[in-house]
């Protein structure tokens, strides 16, 4: 009696387990991104749910990883084990690595001549100029831009106004002048300004001076074989930062806890500094930090070297890459999802949620219509900065192999230049040598 | 010339081995001729174990002097690795044959059979072979390659990964930092622990409670220690600076000052390992026979003299053991603390050898160089242990 | 008066110390010990305190508990998913500790109670691994484990650590100190080695087993570098690496949730230690000398 009952139960469980398998005829489309916060990961997962409802034959799932480096490692691992997903979010400096890895396929190639995928329109021209420029390599639109940002400047206007500074500084000289006034206040903050010691800012300030980061057209004409960290622009930059540190204006965020960005956050929100260079991706956070703590935050263009003038700024962020070798169903499902993520409404909503630039012209028009930029002036700064940038080889951004490693060479050089008495020129020369060795080794192992 | 050079190397090595073993054998009254033959074989084999896989690349004409020097070093190490154990093995066999009663634990209670013990040991041996010995050998192989994860190919670069370390500023820096931080952790950790143990080993009421309260940080992980001290040392919100400011009027940049950052790591690590050290010193102090201490006091020695000339030497086996364990801790397990607390430190001031291996191998994806650094670190650990054995091991006094 | 403590931890010939050497300082000792215990315990005590506060409390150096516990709990458990990490850690730590204990017992049994050719070579083989901490093998181990397909898999966290040279050594020493008559008697009774192990050796080794459990539990629970390398994503990650998600999230570090996470992550090893502390402390005294 007990045995037959057991048998029935087992059979029922088996049936229950099997039935969903039969019912599930959907195609799995795994998407891996490098966000784990509720805000951004949650938004992406919501879009996946929407997409799945519109196209029930697909099952898009979004998985979050702590950061780009981890995602990078996970992707390499999955490639070795043959378990790659359909879409991976790679940050912009890993572009050469992505191309060399062989994991991915350019999106334009996958779309081919089609003008729509399952009814979702294909329109590459809708992308904002610099964005489209950056992600088109060898004339082919390679990856889908998603979270694009630029480096901008946040100012605590409450403090600046008290010091008699009406508008945020636009050049390095103006930073110096503003800091003189700010630090003279009785209630002066501990320091005047800061920035995260991340290679990206170094690249931004170099590009502004129209200096290229690597040879062969910044790596865009041909594979880059040499970097040019040691140029006039970088000497000027480090000399300026050194002076600012010596005067007590610059708060060096160093490598505290390995988290330079967090240090800047803490310094700005506790009003230890009056100004901070930061990524526009945190426009929302920084504006709110002001309102939460009772001071006014105004965003402005990243100050430039008045001696050389301003050429333009780089974009930063990441894009979504399509994995190569997928079956047609999975690929189409992935393509559709990628296109829908940048639909006008979605691109606009993503911008409003985070502060990342609205990557399409139509999204920007929608936001202007809604009066969004009028109500939230800080949010248009990055887009304006990009729109007003002159597109040169320097401001198109560099494509180099082993860029992440080269970035740490740069960060270290900034560390050394600021924290020791070593002459700036020597530091940069040494850094250039180190970076070139890294690049050489990379190319030895990866160049065709 | 190039074809005969390897042969020349082995002939010389065989000669050296033959002479050495012949001399050794003669000292224990075994036929030197036999020693000569075995020594020749051992020498030749030893000189080949590194050179063959490398294909003698260190002596190629394009290579520089330092490569050749390194090559000679490898030959020497290889020879030592073969000749010395052979020597020891044969000596022990000879000794045992001459004194059948010497050594050897009684096996009176042994079970019969030889299959069962193999079965019992099999899982342990398999796991150790696969996951410890094999990766060790593979590390050697990796260290001769230029390799990156995800790259199209790897490249054989002979001993470049090693010779480049000599001129690598970051690497030499991490050497210095490691020695500094480790020495501080060992000295501070043991001194503090001994002092506290002197108070806590006494038979007072509630001794057990005190002991638990002192030892439990042992269970805290290096990561959590790093996290907690990240809070304590924070420049704006940390109470350490708050207290320092109020009492002494100074503020130390624990986490962004290159001279202070190592101390942050040291303090966090000493705090965490204090419990472990105290535990052992208490056990040691309790075992120092009361008779000896009484005898010393009757002899007229005061407390300080008693401590330094009687108790401390009797604690030497414990001290020896703790120096090794703390050194191992400082070399390897501080990684978690450093990663959370300083991330390698402002200006690499907390970038220990282990941390450098991680940065080079994982963050910068240079697997070959990281493997080479691992091997050097391993050699360093073994070297330091041997040195420890030689200096304190001889003086270790196991007491009455 | 001090007899209970004496019988547990002091040599048999220990006698109450004479007044002139120790007694007058006694209350000094208590006071000093209390101060030291407080200093030693302070960091964690402060961490527990901050676990109930938010950042503004921290910057104000508030020494009273705050009211943010629920909020911090929510961030730690729901946003940062610490519960999942804790479960993973518990899972692998328990498995590895159990595995190490069993394998070490078997190894100790094999080394002491059997004769087989090459025994000393095998013993040396095992002992040498004491000098090979996983940290230096990490690069090669990473590649090997990936190549057998265990990347990002629990197996990679469990199997490489399931053999223990420390354990084999400890049990070997311990068993060697047990009189041979016991095993002779057992064999006369017709017991096989496993029964002997289970019925006789294990009950006599509870202290050593307890000590080993504490050491191994703490060791596996506190592993950081290896899980950080071999596990990607959140699903199978352990808590030491998982704490990372609480550091440097959003606008700067939120100390409240971070401390709460750190405290939670420390509970299991501390609890095991407290529960088994008697075994831990005596297991070492026994293993070391005699």
mmCIF file of C-alpha atoms in Angstrom, chain A residues 97-429:
data_model
loop_
_atom_site.group_PDB
_atom_site.id
_atom_site.type_symbol
_atom_site.label_atom_id
_atom_site.label_comp_id
_atom_site.label_asym_id
_atom_site.label_seq_id
_atom_site.Cartn_x
_atom_site.Cartn_y
_atom_site.Cartn_z
ATOM 1 C CA UNK A 97 40.230 43.131 -26.385
ATOM 2 C CA UNK A 98 36.678 42.375 -27.416
ATOM 3 C CA UNK A 99 37.602 42.433 -31.075
ATOM 4 C CA UNK A 100 40.663 40.257 -30.532
ATOM 5 C CA UNK A 101 38.822 37.771 -28.418
ATOM 6 C CA UNK A 102 36.753 36.483 -31.261
ATOM 7 C CA UNK A 103 33.746 36.096 -28.992
ATOM 8 C CA UNK A 104 31.672 38.789 -30.659
ATOM 9 C CA UNK A 105 30.094 39.727 -33.930
ATOM 10 C CA UNK A 106 29.477 43.277 -35.139
ATOM 11 C CA UNK A 107 25.838 44.167 -34.869
ATOM 12 C CA UNK A 108 25.652 45.688 -38.314
ATOM 13 C CA UNK A 109 26.946 42.411 -39.720
ATOM 14 C CA UNK A 110 24.317 40.428 -37.873
ATOM 15 C CA UNK A 111 21.545 42.719 -39.034
ATOM 16 C CA UNK A 112 22.786 42.735 -42.584
ATOM 17 C CA UNK A 113 20.439 44.550 -44.958
ATOM 18 C CA UNK A 114 17.360 44.207 -42.852
ATOM 19 C CA UNK A 115 15.491 47.366 -41.967
ATOM 20 C CA UNK A 116 13.729 45.836 -39.025
ATOM 21 C CA UNK A 117 13.982 42.878 -36.732
ATOM 22 C CA UNK A 118 10.634 41.357 -35.867
ATOM 23 C CA UNK A 119 9.066 44.737 -36.436
ATOM 24 C CA UNK A 120 11.521 46.801 -34.457
ATOM 25 C CA UNK A 121 13.029 49.410 -36.752
ATOM 26 C CA UNK A 122 16.743 49.609 -37.421
ATOM 27 C CA UNK A 123 18.000 53.171 -37.511
ATOM 28 C CA UNK A 124 21.696 53.737 -36.861
ATOM 29 C CA UNK A 125 21.467 57.344 -37.981
ATOM 30 C CA UNK A 126 19.366 58.156 -34.969
ATOM 31 C CA UNK A 127 22.381 57.813 -32.706
ATOM 32 C CA UNK A 128 24.028 60.983 -31.499
ATOM 33 C CA UNK A 129 27.133 61.898 -33.558
ATOM 34 C CA UNK A 130 30.051 61.223 -31.218
ATOM 35 C CA UNK A 131 28.369 58.085 -29.958
ATOM 36 C CA UNK A 132 27.859 56.675 -33.417
ATOM 37 C CA UNK A 133 31.415 57.675 -34.279
ATOM 38 C CA UNK A 134 32.902 55.868 -31.298
ATOM 39 C CA UNK A 135 31.123 52.593 -31.840
ATOM 40 C CA UNK A 136 31.670 52.409 -35.573
ATOM 41 C CA UNK A 137 34.926 50.651 -36.325
ATOM 42 C CA UNK A 138 36.178 50.196 -39.859
ATOM 43 C CA UNK A 139 32.895 51.654 -41.003
ATOM 44 C CA UNK A 140 30.871 48.940 -39.327
ATOM 45 C CA UNK A 141 28.564 49.600 -36.402
ATOM 46 C CA UNK A 142 29.990 47.167 -33.923
ATOM 47 C CA UNK A 143 28.280 47.198 -30.555
ATOM 48 C CA UNK A 144 25.100 48.697 -29.196
ATOM 49 C CA UNK A 145 25.729 51.807 -27.103
ATOM 50 C CA UNK A 146 23.820 51.804 -23.876
ATOM 51 C CA UNK A 147 25.309 53.561 -20.890
ATOM 52 C CA UNK A 148 27.273 56.433 -22.287
ATOM 53 C CA UNK A 149 28.678 59.175 -20.142
ATOM 54 C CA UNK A 150 31.209 61.927 -20.259
ATOM 55 C CA UNK A 151 33.424 63.522 -17.664
ATOM 56 C CA UNK A 152 31.929 66.681 -16.235
ATOM 57 C CA UNK A 153 32.366 68.969 -13.271
ATOM 58 C CA UNK A 154 30.118 69.276 -10.233
ATOM 59 C CA UNK A 155 30.226 72.411 -8.113
ATOM 60 C CA UNK A 156 28.811 73.119 -4.692
ATOM 61 C CA UNK A 157 27.345 76.507 -5.674
ATOM 62 C CA UNK A 158 26.389 77.310 -2.097
ATOM 63 C CA UNK A 159 30.047 77.461 -1.166
ATOM 64 C CA UNK A 160 31.107 79.096 -4.429
ATOM 65 C CA UNK A 161 28.478 81.813 -4.109
ATOM 66 C CA UNK A 162 29.620 82.547 -0.577
ATOM 67 C CA UNK A 163 33.135 83.023 -1.943
ATOM 68 C CA UNK A 164 31.957 85.314 -4.672
ATOM 69 C CA UNK A 165 32.283 82.874 -7.553
ATOM 70 C CA UNK A 166 29.156 83.163 -9.716
ATOM 71 C CA UNK A 167 29.651 80.387 -12.203
ATOM 72 C CA UNK A 168 31.593 77.148 -12.108
ATOM 73 C CA UNK A 169 35.116 77.482 -13.513
ATOM 74 C CA UNK A 170 35.561 76.585 -17.171
ATOM 75 C CA UNK A 171 39.342 76.516 -17.424
ATOM 76 C CA UNK A 172 42.190 75.383 -15.227
ATOM 77 C CA UNK A 173 43.138 78.976 -14.538
ATOM 78 C CA UNK A 174 39.581 79.647 -13.379
ATOM 79 C CA UNK A 175 39.747 76.656 -11.028
ATOM 80 C CA UNK A 176 42.846 78.190 -9.519
ATOM 81 C CA UNK A 177 41.212 81.605 -9.153
ATOM 82 C CA UNK A 178 38.017 80.160 -7.705
ATOM 83 C CA UNK A 179 39.923 78.066 -5.209
ATOM 84 C CA UNK A 180 41.845 81.079 -4.019
ATOM 85 C CA UNK A 181 38.576 82.753 -3.129
ATOM 86 C CA UNK A 182 36.997 79.629 -1.665
ATOM 87 C CA UNK A 183 39.903 78.743 0.573
ATOM 88 C CA UNK A 184 39.984 82.330 1.865
ATOM 89 C CA UNK A 185 36.517 81.898 3.355
ATOM 90 C CA UNK A 186 36.215 81.567 7.070
ATOM 91 C CA UNK A 187 34.034 78.530 6.648
ATOM 92 C CA UNK A 188 36.236 77.182 3.897
ATOM 93 C CA UNK A 189 36.003 73.445 3.257
ATOM 94 C CA UNK A 190 39.064 71.342 3.961
ATOM 95 C CA UNK A 191 40.041 71.316 0.304
ATOM 96 C CA UNK A 192 38.786 72.985 -2.834
ATOM 97 C CA UNK A 193 38.311 70.269 -5.432
ATOM 98 C CA UNK A 194 38.999 66.659 -6.221
ATOM 99 C CA UNK A 195 38.670 63.994 -8.883
ATOM 100 C CA UNK A 196 38.813 60.200 -8.879
ATOM 101 C CA UNK A 197 42.231 58.911 -9.817
ATOM 102 C CA UNK A 198 40.921 56.867 -12.692
ATOM 103 C CA UNK A 199 42.671 56.691 -16.043
ATOM 104 C CA UNK A 200 39.569 58.011 -17.748
ATOM 105 C CA UNK A 201 40.047 61.547 -16.437
ATOM 106 C CA UNK A 202 43.624 61.592 -17.604
ATOM 107 C CA UNK A 203 42.410 60.558 -21.060
ATOM 108 C CA UNK A 204 39.714 63.224 -21.024
ATOM 109 C CA UNK A 205 42.117 66.007 -20.164
ATOM 110 C CA UNK A 206 44.548 64.840 -22.832
ATOM 111 C CA UNK A 207 41.883 64.634 -25.494
ATOM 112 C CA UNK A 208 40.696 68.124 -24.625
ATOM 113 C CA UNK A 209 44.153 69.317 -25.621
ATOM 114 C CA UNK A 210 43.839 67.385 -28.873
ATOM 115 C CA UNK A 211 46.577 64.944 -27.930
ATOM 116 C CA UNK A 212 46.278 61.378 -29.110
ATOM 117 C CA UNK A 213 46.738 58.522 -26.724
ATOM 118 C CA UNK A 214 48.142 55.958 -29.148
ATOM 119 C CA UNK A 215 49.607 55.752 -32.622
ATOM 120 C CA UNK A 216 47.996 54.643 -35.853
ATOM 121 C CA UNK A 217 45.226 57.163 -35.576
ATOM 122 C CA UNK A 218 44.577 56.399 -31.930
ATOM 123 C CA UNK A 219 44.345 52.768 -32.872
ATOM 124 C CA UNK A 220 41.450 53.376 -35.213
ATOM 125 C CA UNK A 221 43.254 53.249 -38.537
ATOM 126 C CA UNK A 222 45.336 50.244 -37.667
ATOM 127 C CA UNK A 223 46.188 48.220 -34.591
ATOM 128 C CA UNK A 224 47.930 50.509 -32.094
ATOM 129 C CA UNK A 225 51.487 49.498 -31.380
ATOM 130 C CA UNK A 226 52.680 52.379 -29.248
ATOM 131 C CA UNK A 227 51.132 54.669 -26.709
ATOM 132 C CA UNK A 228 52.006 58.296 -26.301
ATOM 133 C CA UNK A 229 51.437 58.972 -22.657
ATOM 134 C CA UNK A 230 54.418 61.267 -22.541
ATOM 135 C CA UNK A 231 53.236 64.260 -24.533
ATOM 136 C CA UNK A 232 52.957 68.001 -23.938
ATOM 137 C CA UNK A 233 49.371 67.724 -22.901
ATOM 138 C CA UNK A 234 50.034 65.218 -20.139
ATOM 139 C CA UNK A 235 53.030 67.174 -18.888
ATOM 140 C CA UNK A 236 50.825 70.246 -18.665
ATOM 141 C CA UNK A 237 48.125 68.254 -16.880
ATOM 142 C CA UNK A 238 50.344 66.715 -14.241
ATOM 143 C CA UNK A 239 52.163 69.974 -13.658
ATOM 144 C CA UNK A 240 48.817 71.658 -13.057
ATOM 145 C CA UNK A 241 47.641 68.917 -10.675
ATOM 146 C CA UNK A 242 50.944 69.045 -8.819
ATOM 147 C CA UNK A 243 50.589 72.777 -8.300
ATOM 148 C CA UNK A 244 47.015 72.419 -7.126
ATOM 149 C CA UNK A 245 48.051 69.787 -4.626
ATOM 150 C CA UNK A 246 50.924 71.931 -3.392
ATOM 151 C CA UNK A 247 48.611 74.878 -2.816
ATOM 152 C CA UNK A 248 46.293 72.681 -0.799
ATOM 153 C CA UNK A 249 43.456 73.102 -3.274
ATOM 154 C CA UNK A 250 43.399 69.591 -4.623
ATOM 155 C CA UNK A 251 42.262 66.715 -2.436
ATOM 156 C CA UNK A 252 44.007 63.685 -3.813
ATOM 157 C CA UNK A 253 41.655 60.741 -3.668
ATOM 158 C CA UNK A 254 44.528 58.320 -4.114
ATOM 159 C CA UNK A 255 43.916 54.662 -3.856
ATOM 160 C CA UNK A 256 42.089 54.643 -0.543
ATOM 161 C CA UNK A 257 40.548 51.260 -0.011
ATOM 162 C CA UNK A 258 41.142 50.786 -3.695
ATOM 163 C CA UNK A 259 38.089 52.955 -4.186
ATOM 164 C CA UNK A 260 38.998 56.361 -5.420
ATOM 165 C CA UNK A 261 35.461 57.121 -6.666
ATOM 166 C CA UNK A 262 34.001 56.404 -3.246
ATOM 167 C CA UNK A 263 36.457 58.778 -1.643
ATOM 168 C CA UNK A 264 35.365 61.544 -3.971
ATOM 169 C CA UNK A 265 31.715 60.767 -3.226
ATOM 170 C CA UNK A 266 32.351 60.995 0.466
ATOM 171 C CA UNK A 267 34.353 64.200 0.167
ATOM 172 C CA UNK A 268 31.743 65.951 -1.958
ATOM 173 C CA UNK A 269 28.726 64.877 0.039
ATOM 174 C CA UNK A 270 30.265 65.846 3.366
ATOM 175 C CA UNK A 271 31.327 69.179 1.816
ATOM 176 C CA UNK A 272 34.962 68.462 2.421
ATOM 177 C CA UNK A 273 35.504 69.814 -1.089
ATOM 178 C CA UNK A 274 33.626 72.436 -3.057
ATOM 179 C CA UNK A 275 34.012 70.940 -6.527
ATOM 180 C CA UNK A 276 34.591 67.572 -8.083
ATOM 181 C CA UNK A 277 35.255 66.211 -11.531
ATOM 182 C CA UNK A 278 33.120 63.138 -11.982
ATOM 183 C CA UNK A 279 31.231 61.027 -14.487
ATOM 184 C CA UNK A 280 27.958 62.315 -15.804
ATOM 185 C CA UNK A 281 26.537 58.870 -15.102
ATOM 186 C CA UNK A 282 26.066 59.971 -11.507
ATOM 187 C CA UNK A 283 24.360 63.260 -12.281
ATOM 188 C CA UNK A 284 21.220 62.112 -10.530
ATOM 189 C CA UNK A 285 23.087 60.994 -7.428
ATOM 190 C CA UNK A 286 25.171 64.115 -7.157
ATOM 191 C CA UNK A 287 22.271 66.477 -7.700
ATOM 192 C CA UNK A 288 20.345 64.636 -5.017
ATOM 193 C CA UNK A 289 23.285 64.665 -2.633
ATOM 194 C CA UNK A 290 23.003 68.404 -2.789
ATOM 195 C CA UNK A 291 19.301 68.561 -2.103
ATOM 196 C CA UNK A 292 19.576 65.969 0.657
ATOM 197 C CA UNK A 293 22.344 67.825 2.444
ATOM 198 C CA UNK A 294 21.203 71.354 1.854
ATOM 199 C CA UNK A 295 23.466 72.706 -0.837
ATOM 200 C CA UNK A 296 23.067 73.506 -4.507
ATOM 201 C CA UNK A 297 24.841 71.380 -7.063
ATOM 202 C CA UNK A 298 25.513 72.691 -10.546
ATOM 203 C CA UNK A 299 27.053 70.606 -13.317
ATOM 204 C CA UNK A 300 29.277 72.113 -15.971
ATOM 205 C CA UNK A 301 31.733 71.154 -18.681
ATOM 206 C CA UNK A 302 35.009 69.662 -17.574
ATOM 207 C CA UNK A 303 37.474 72.556 -17.219
ATOM 208 C CA UNK A 304 40.169 72.613 -19.870
ATOM 209 C CA UNK A 305 43.683 73.905 -20.331
ATOM 210 C CA UNK A 306 43.257 77.529 -21.396
ATOM 211 C CA UNK A 307 46.688 77.491 -23.026
ATOM 212 C CA UNK A 308 45.700 74.897 -25.625
ATOM 213 C CA UNK A 309 42.022 75.671 -25.801
ATOM 214 C CA UNK A 310 39.209 73.142 -25.863
ATOM 215 C CA UNK A 311 38.858 70.579 -28.620
ATOM 216 C CA UNK A 312 36.341 68.211 -27.181
ATOM 217 C CA UNK A 313 35.663 65.438 -24.685
ATOM 218 C CA UNK A 314 35.463 61.684 -24.891
ATOM 219 C CA UNK A 315 32.610 59.429 -24.263
ATOM 220 C CA UNK A 316 32.899 56.716 -21.702
ATOM 221 C CA UNK A 317 30.753 53.912 -20.445
ATOM 222 C CA UNK A 318 29.961 50.623 -22.000
ATOM 223 C CA UNK A 319 28.108 49.006 -24.817
ATOM 224 C CA UNK A 320 26.330 45.747 -25.442
ATOM 225 C CA UNK A 321 28.146 43.247 -27.623
ATOM 226 C CA UNK A 322 26.509 40.461 -29.572
ATOM 227 C CA UNK A 323 28.077 37.040 -29.145
ATOM 228 C CA UNK A 324 29.206 35.275 -32.269
ATOM 229 C CA UNK A 325 28.056 31.815 -33.280
ATOM 230 C CA UNK A 326 24.523 32.034 -31.964
ATOM 231 C CA UNK A 327 21.667 30.240 -33.624
ATOM 232 C CA UNK A 328 19.490 32.475 -35.799
ATOM 233 C CA UNK A 329 16.596 32.462 -33.313
ATOM 234 C CA UNK A 330 18.737 33.448 -30.378
ATOM 235 C CA UNK A 331 20.557 36.048 -32.435
ATOM 236 C CA UNK A 332 17.360 37.637 -33.668
ATOM 237 C CA UNK A 333 15.956 37.648 -30.188
ATOM 238 C CA UNK A 334 19.093 39.328 -28.933
ATOM 239 C CA UNK A 335 19.130 41.863 -31.760
ATOM 240 C CA UNK A 336 15.513 42.737 -31.136
ATOM 241 C CA UNK A 337 16.192 43.261 -27.448
ATOM 242 C CA UNK A 338 19.221 45.414 -28.197
ATOM 243 C CA UNK A 339 17.247 47.582 -30.575
ATOM 244 C CA UNK A 340 14.326 47.915 -28.211
ATOM 245 C CA UNK A 341 16.527 48.971 -25.332
ATOM 246 C CA UNK A 342 17.374 52.064 -27.316
ATOM 247 C CA UNK A 343 13.885 52.844 -28.491
ATOM 248 C CA UNK A 344 13.073 56.517 -28.108
ATOM 249 C CA UNK A 345 11.051 56.044 -24.933
ATOM 250 C CA UNK A 346 13.513 53.643 -23.361
ATOM 251 C CA UNK A 347 16.554 55.749 -24.169
ATOM 252 C CA UNK A 348 14.835 58.778 -22.684
ATOM 253 C CA UNK A 349 13.709 56.933 -19.571
ATOM 254 C CA UNK A 350 17.191 55.453 -19.023
ATOM 255 C CA UNK A 351 18.658 58.928 -19.157
ATOM 256 C CA UNK A 352 16.185 60.288 -16.667
ATOM 257 C CA UNK A 353 16.776 57.421 -14.295
ATOM 258 C CA UNK A 354 20.550 57.573 -14.261
ATOM 259 C CA UNK A 355 22.020 60.579 -16.002
ATOM 260 C CA UNK A 356 23.648 58.551 -18.735
ATOM 261 C CA UNK A 357 23.357 60.387 -22.030
ATOM 262 C CA UNK A 358 20.291 59.794 -24.106
ATOM 263 C CA UNK A 359 22.032 58.150 -27.038
ATOM 264 C CA UNK A 360 19.516 58.868 -29.755
ATOM 265 C CA UNK A 361 18.512 62.193 -31.279
ATOM 266 C CA UNK A 362 14.879 61.267 -31.074
ATOM 267 C CA UNK A 363 15.187 60.575 -27.368
ATOM 268 C CA UNK A 364 16.811 63.942 -26.858
ATOM 269 C CA UNK A 365 14.004 65.625 -28.791
ATOM 270 C CA UNK A 366 11.435 63.826 -26.675
ATOM 271 C CA UNK A 367 13.126 65.002 -23.493
ATOM 272 C CA UNK A 368 13.335 68.576 -24.749
ATOM 273 C CA UNK A 369 9.649 68.438 -25.624
ATOM 274 C CA UNK A 370 8.849 67.298 -22.128
ATOM 275 C CA UNK A 371 10.833 70.205 -20.750
ATOM 276 C CA UNK A 372 13.043 67.754 -18.918
ATOM 277 C CA UNK A 373 16.268 69.631 -19.574
ATOM 278 C CA UNK A 374 14.766 72.910 -18.473
ATOM 279 C CA UNK A 375 13.733 71.476 -15.148
ATOM 280 C CA UNK A 376 16.941 69.517 -14.715
ATOM 281 C CA UNK A 377 19.716 71.621 -16.196
ATOM 282 C CA UNK A 378 22.428 69.400 -14.788
ATOM 283 C CA UNK A 379 21.289 66.548 -16.970
ATOM 284 C CA UNK A 380 21.934 68.238 -20.278
ATOM 285 C CA UNK A 381 25.543 69.103 -19.540
ATOM 286 C CA UNK A 382 27.117 65.870 -20.741
ATOM 287 C CA UNK A 383 25.100 65.726 -23.914
ATOM 288 C CA UNK A 384 25.828 69.387 -24.664
ATOM 289 C CA UNK A 385 29.504 68.831 -24.009
ATOM 290 C CA UNK A 386 29.554 66.002 -26.497
ATOM 291 C CA UNK A 387 27.475 67.857 -29.026
ATOM 292 C CA UNK A 388 29.812 70.821 -28.930
ATOM 293 C CA UNK A 389 32.964 68.717 -29.125
ATOM 294 C CA UNK A 390 34.936 68.820 -32.328
ATOM 295 C CA UNK A 391 35.428 65.323 -33.590
ATOM 296 C CA UNK A 392 39.126 64.699 -34.141
ATOM 297 C CA UNK A 393 41.268 61.587 -33.891
ATOM 298 C CA UNK A 394 42.067 62.583 -30.352
ATOM 299 C CA UNK A 395 38.491 63.074 -29.259
ATOM 300 C CA UNK A 396 37.266 59.912 -30.955
ATOM 301 C CA UNK A 397 38.870 57.915 -28.209
ATOM 302 C CA UNK A 398 41.684 55.384 -28.359
ATOM 303 C CA UNK A 399 41.379 51.721 -29.152
ATOM 304 C CA UNK A 400 44.271 49.794 -27.627
ATOM 305 C CA UNK A 401 44.828 46.251 -26.545
ATOM 306 C CA UNK A 402 45.327 45.664 -22.829
ATOM 307 C CA UNK A 403 43.851 49.105 -22.231
ATOM 308 C CA UNK A 404 42.777 48.266 -18.667
ATOM 309 C CA UNK A 405 46.372 47.356 -17.760
ATOM 310 C CA UNK A 406 47.653 50.479 -19.476
ATOM 311 C CA UNK A 407 45.157 52.508 -17.519
ATOM 312 C CA UNK A 408 46.640 51.241 -14.264
ATOM 313 C CA UNK A 409 50.075 52.299 -15.494
ATOM 314 C CA UNK A 410 48.630 55.772 -16.008
ATOM 315 C CA UNK A 411 46.927 55.809 -12.631
ATOM 316 C CA UNK A 412 50.177 54.813 -10.991
ATOM 317 C CA UNK A 413 52.003 57.565 -12.830
ATOM 318 C CA UNK A 414 49.521 60.116 -11.521
ATOM 319 C CA UNK A 415 50.022 58.623 -8.043
ATOM 320 C CA UNK A 416 53.781 58.966 -8.306
ATOM 321 C CA UNK A 417 53.668 62.437 -9.796
ATOM 322 C CA UNK A 418 51.421 63.773 -7.074
ATOM 323 C CA UNK A 419 52.756 61.965 -4.034
ATOM 324 C CA UNK A 420 56.482 62.208 -4.664
ATOM 325 C CA UNK A 421 58.903 64.875 -5.738
ATOM 326 C CA UNK A 422 59.863 63.100 -8.906
ATOM 327 C CA UNK A 423 59.752 65.420 -11.921
ATOM 328 C CA UNK A 424 56.667 65.048 -14.020
ATOM 329 C CA UNK A 425 58.596 64.438 -17.219
ATOM 330 C CA UNK A 426 60.501 61.513 -15.705
ATOM 331 C CA UNK A 427 57.363 59.934 -14.331
ATOM 332 C CA UNK A 428 55.627 60.146 -17.682
ATOM 333 C CA UNK A 429 58.644 58.816 -19.559
#
